[in-house]
Coordinates of C-alpha atoms and ligand atoms in Angstrom, one line a residue:
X1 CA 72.4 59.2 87.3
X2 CA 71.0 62.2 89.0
X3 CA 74.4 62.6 91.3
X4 CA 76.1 62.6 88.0
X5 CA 73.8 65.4 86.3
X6 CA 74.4 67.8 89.3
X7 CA 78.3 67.2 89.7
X8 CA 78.2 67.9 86.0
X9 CA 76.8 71.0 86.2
X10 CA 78.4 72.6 89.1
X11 CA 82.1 71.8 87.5
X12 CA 80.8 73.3 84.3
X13 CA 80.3 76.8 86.5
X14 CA 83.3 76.3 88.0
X15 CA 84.9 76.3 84.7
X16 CA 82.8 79.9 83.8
X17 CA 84.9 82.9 83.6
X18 CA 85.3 84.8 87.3
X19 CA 83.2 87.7 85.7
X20 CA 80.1 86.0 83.4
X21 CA 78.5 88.6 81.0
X22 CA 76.4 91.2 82.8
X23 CA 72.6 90.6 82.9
X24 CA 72.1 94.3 83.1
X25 CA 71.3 96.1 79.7
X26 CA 74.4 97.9 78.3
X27 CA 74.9 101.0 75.9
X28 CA 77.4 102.4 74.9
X29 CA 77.6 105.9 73.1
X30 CA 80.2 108.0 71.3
X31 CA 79.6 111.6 71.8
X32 CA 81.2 114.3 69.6
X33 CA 83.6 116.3 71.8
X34 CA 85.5 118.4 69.5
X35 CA 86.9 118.1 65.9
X36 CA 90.5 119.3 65.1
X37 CA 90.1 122.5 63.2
X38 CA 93.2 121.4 60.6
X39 CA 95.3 118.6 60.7
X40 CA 98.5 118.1 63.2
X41 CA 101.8 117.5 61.9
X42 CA 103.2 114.7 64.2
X43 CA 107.0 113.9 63.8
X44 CA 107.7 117.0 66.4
X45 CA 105.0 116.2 69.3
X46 CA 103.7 112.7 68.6
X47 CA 107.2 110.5 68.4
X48 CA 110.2 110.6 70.6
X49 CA 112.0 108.5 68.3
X50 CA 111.8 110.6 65.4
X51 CA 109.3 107.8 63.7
X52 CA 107.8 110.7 61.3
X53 CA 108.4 112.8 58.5
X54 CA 108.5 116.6 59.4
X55 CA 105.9 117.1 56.5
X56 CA 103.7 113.9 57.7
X57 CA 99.9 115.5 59.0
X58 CA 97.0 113.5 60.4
X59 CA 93.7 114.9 61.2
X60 CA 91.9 115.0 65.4
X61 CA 89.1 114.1 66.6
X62 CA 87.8 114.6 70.4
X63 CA 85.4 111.9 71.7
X64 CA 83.3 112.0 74.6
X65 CA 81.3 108.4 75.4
X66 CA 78.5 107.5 77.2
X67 CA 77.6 103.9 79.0
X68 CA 74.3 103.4 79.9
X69 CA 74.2 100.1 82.7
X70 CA 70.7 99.5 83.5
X71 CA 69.6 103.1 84.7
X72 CA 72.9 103.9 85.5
X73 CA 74.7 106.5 83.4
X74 CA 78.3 106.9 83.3
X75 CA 80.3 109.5 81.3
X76 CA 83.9 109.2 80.0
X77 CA 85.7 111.9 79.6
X78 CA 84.2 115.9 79.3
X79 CA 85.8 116.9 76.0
X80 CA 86.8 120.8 76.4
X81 CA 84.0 123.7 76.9
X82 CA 82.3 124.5 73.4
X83 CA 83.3 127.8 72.0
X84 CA 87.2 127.7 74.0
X85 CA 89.5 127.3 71.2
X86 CA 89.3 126.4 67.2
X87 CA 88.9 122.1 68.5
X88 CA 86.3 122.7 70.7
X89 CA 82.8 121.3 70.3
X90 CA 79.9 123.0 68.7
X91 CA 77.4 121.2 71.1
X92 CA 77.9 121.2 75.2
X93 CA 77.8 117.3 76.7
X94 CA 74.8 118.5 78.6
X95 CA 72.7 119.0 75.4
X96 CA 74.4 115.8 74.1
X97 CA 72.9 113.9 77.0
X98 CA 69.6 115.8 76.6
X99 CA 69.5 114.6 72.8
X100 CA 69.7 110.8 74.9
X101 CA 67.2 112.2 77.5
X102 CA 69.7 112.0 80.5
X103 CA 70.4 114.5 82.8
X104 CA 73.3 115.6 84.4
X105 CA 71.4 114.9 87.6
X106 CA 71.2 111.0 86.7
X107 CA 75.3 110.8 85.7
X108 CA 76.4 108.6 88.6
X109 CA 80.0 108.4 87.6
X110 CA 82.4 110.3 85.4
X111 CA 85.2 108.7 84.2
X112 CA 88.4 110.4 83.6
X113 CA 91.4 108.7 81.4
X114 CA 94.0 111.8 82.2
X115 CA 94.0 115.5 83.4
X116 CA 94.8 117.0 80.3
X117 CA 92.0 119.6 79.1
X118 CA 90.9 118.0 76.0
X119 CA 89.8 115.1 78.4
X120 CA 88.6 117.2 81.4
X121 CA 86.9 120.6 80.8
X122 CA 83.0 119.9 80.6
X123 CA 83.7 117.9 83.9
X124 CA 81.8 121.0 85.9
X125 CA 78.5 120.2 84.2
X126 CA 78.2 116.8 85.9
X127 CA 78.7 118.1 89.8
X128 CA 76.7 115.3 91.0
X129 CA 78.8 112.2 89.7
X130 CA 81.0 110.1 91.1
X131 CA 84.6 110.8 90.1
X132 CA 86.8 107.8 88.4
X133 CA 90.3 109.1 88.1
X134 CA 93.9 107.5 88.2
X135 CA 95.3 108.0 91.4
X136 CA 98.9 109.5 89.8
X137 CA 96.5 111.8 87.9
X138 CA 94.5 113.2 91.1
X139 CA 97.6 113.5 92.8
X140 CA 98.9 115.6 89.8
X141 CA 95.9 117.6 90.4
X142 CA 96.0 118.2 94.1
X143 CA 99.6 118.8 93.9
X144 CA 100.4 123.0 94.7
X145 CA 101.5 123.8 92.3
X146 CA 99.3 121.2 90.5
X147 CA 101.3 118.8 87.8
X148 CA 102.0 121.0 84.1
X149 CA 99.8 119.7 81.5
X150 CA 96.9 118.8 84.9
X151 CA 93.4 121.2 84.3
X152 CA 93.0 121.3 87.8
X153 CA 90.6 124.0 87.9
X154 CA 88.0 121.6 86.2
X155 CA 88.0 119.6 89.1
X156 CA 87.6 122.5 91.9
X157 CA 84.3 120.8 92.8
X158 CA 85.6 117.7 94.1
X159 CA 89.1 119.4 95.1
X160 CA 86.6 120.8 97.4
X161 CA 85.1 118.2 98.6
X162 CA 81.7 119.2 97.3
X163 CA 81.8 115.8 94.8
X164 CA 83.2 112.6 95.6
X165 CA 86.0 110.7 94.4
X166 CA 87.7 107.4 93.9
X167 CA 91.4 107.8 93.2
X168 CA 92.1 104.3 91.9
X169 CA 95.3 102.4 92.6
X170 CA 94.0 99.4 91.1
X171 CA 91.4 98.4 88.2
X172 CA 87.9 99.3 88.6
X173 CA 84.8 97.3 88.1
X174 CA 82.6 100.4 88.0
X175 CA 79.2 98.3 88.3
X176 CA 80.2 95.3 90.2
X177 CA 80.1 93.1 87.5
X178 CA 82.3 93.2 85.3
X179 CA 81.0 94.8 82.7
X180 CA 82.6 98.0 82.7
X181 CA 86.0 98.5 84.2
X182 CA 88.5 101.5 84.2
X183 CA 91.9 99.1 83.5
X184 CA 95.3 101.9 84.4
X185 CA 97.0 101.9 81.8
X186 CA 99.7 104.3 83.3
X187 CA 102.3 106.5 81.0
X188 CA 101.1 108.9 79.0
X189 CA 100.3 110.7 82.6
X190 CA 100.9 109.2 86.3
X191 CA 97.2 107.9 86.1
X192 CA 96.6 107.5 83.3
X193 CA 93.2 105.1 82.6
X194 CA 91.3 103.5 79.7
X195 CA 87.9 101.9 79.8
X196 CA 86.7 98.1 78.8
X197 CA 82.9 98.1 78.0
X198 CA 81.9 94.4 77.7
X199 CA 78.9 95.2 75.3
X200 CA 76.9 92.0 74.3
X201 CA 78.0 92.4 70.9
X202 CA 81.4 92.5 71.8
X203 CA 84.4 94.3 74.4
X204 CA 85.4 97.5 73.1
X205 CA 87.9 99.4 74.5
X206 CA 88.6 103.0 74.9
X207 CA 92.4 103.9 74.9
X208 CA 92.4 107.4 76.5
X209 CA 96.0 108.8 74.8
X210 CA 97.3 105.6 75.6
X211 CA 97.9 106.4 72.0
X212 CA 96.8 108.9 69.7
X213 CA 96.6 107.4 66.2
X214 CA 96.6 103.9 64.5
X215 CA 100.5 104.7 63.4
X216 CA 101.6 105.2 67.5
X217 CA 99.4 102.9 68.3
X218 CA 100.6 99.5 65.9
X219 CA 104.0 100.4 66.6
X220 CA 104.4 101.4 70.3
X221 CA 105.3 104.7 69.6
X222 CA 105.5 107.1 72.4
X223 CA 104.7 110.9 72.2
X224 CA 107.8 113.4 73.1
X225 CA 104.8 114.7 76.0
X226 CA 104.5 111.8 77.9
X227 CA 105.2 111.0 81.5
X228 CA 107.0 108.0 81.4
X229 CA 108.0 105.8 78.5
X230 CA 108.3 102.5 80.3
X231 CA 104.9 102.8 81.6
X232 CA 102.8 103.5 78.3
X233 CA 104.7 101.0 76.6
X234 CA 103.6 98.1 79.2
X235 CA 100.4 99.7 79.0
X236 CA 100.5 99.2 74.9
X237 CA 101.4 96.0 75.7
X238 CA 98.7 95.4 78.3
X239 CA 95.6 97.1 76.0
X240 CA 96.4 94.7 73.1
X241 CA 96.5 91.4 75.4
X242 CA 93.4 92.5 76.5
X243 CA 92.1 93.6 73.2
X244 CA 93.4 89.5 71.7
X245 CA 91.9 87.7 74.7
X246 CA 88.7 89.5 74.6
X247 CA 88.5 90.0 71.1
X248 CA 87.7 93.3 71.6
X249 CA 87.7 96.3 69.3
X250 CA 90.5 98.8 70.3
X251 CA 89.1 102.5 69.4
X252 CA 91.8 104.9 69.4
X253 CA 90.0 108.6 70.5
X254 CA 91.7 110.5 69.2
X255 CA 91.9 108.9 65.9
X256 CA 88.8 109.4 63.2
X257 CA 89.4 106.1 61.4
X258 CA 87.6 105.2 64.6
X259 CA 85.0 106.9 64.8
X260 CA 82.9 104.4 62.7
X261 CA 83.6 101.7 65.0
X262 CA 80.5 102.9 67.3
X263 CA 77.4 104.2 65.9
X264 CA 76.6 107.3 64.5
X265 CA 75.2 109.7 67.4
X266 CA 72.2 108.9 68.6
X267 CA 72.6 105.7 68.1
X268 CA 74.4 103.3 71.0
X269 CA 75.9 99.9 70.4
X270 CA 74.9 97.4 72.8
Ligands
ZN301 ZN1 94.0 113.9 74.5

């Protein structure tokens, strides 16, 4: 009887998931990182297959998050520098972590879901972490000339070597445990990334500009700006398996509707 128990139980771990929910605690935070000063019209920018009205507006938001894994702080994407153009945030990330009592200091890793300047900007205040980045993206970046659209001079610290990197080729499990992975979800840029948080109250992921808004989003539209259209389609494609299989809640960045999907600043979900 006791043989029985023990084959039991080890078949029953067996049949546990490769990555079983993290012990460690978990946070995750949504950081205000700019808020479009008037609505964008989309049809022109936002669709290459003229899936818009000319006259059809939505309104921006810029989102910065925060993921808190036992003491170790990771930050995705920098939002741009407050006080740079009419989106920009009104307060810096660094006072943003101060308001959650983290330094820049204690940011192991930064995150990065593309080059582009709304995502990259504030990326100087946080010399000390770890950089995550698509590989296509830091190649962009290192390129001379660098890649158009690439803000390479936000990342003239670890250009130089004075910060390190991890240009990833494949899917990172950031802590080892599957709790927090940058999945590439290439396309909208060579290296493009987005991030799964395995919270205990549920995965939730964040979609870089893998789209920009629910509309792109639900119907696999692609942006006229956008590296290449095969790619971000299979990413679409990849996201929402993940999103069904996990159950997980898709936020959209860029998109306010999704904004409410995370607490209200201060407050983390977990
Ligand atoms: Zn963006």
């Amino acid at each position: 009887m006791q043989v029985h128990r023990i084959v039991l139980a080890v078949s029953l771990c067996a049949a546990m998931p490769a990555f079983a929910q993290s012990s460690a605690d978990l946070s995750l935070w949504r950081l205000d990182c700019g808020t479009g000063a008037k609505p964008v019209t989309i049809a022109e920018r936002f669709s290459d297959t003229y899936a818009y009205s000319p006259d059809k507006q939505l309104p921006f938001t810029y989102s910065c998050y925060v993921v808190k894994h036992g003491n170790d702080v990771m930050v995705w994407d920098t939002g741009f520098v407050p006080g740079s153009n009419p989106n920009a945030p009104k307060v810096s990330l660094t006072d943003q972590l101060g308001q959650l009592k983290i330094t820049p200091d204690q940011v192991k890793f930064v995150g990065i879901s593309h080059f582009h300047a709304d995502h990259t900007s504030q990326l100087p205040s946080l010399p000390n972490a770890q950089l995550l980045i698509g590989k296509g993206d830091w190649d962009g970046i290192t390129a001379k000339p660098p890649m158009g659209g690439a803000n390479a001079a936000a990342f003239t610290h670890w250009i130089s070597g004075g910060g390190k990197v991890e240009p990833l080729t494949l899917d990172k499990d950031v802590f080892g445990d599957g709790s927090v992975v940058v999945m590439r979800t290439p396309g909208h840029t060579p290296g493009h990334s987005s991030l799964l948080v395995r919270l205990k109250q549920g995965a939730v992921i964040l979609v870089g500009d893998a789209a920009h808004f629910h509309e792109n989003y639900e119907s696999n539209g692609v942006p006229a700006f956008n590296y290449d259209r095969a790619e971000t389609v299979a990413s679409l494609d990849r996201i929402k398996k993940v999103a069904a299989n996990l159950k997980a809640t898709v936020i959209i960045q860029h998109d306010p509707r999704d904004i409410g999907k995370l607490p209200a600043f201060p407050q983390a979900a977990h």
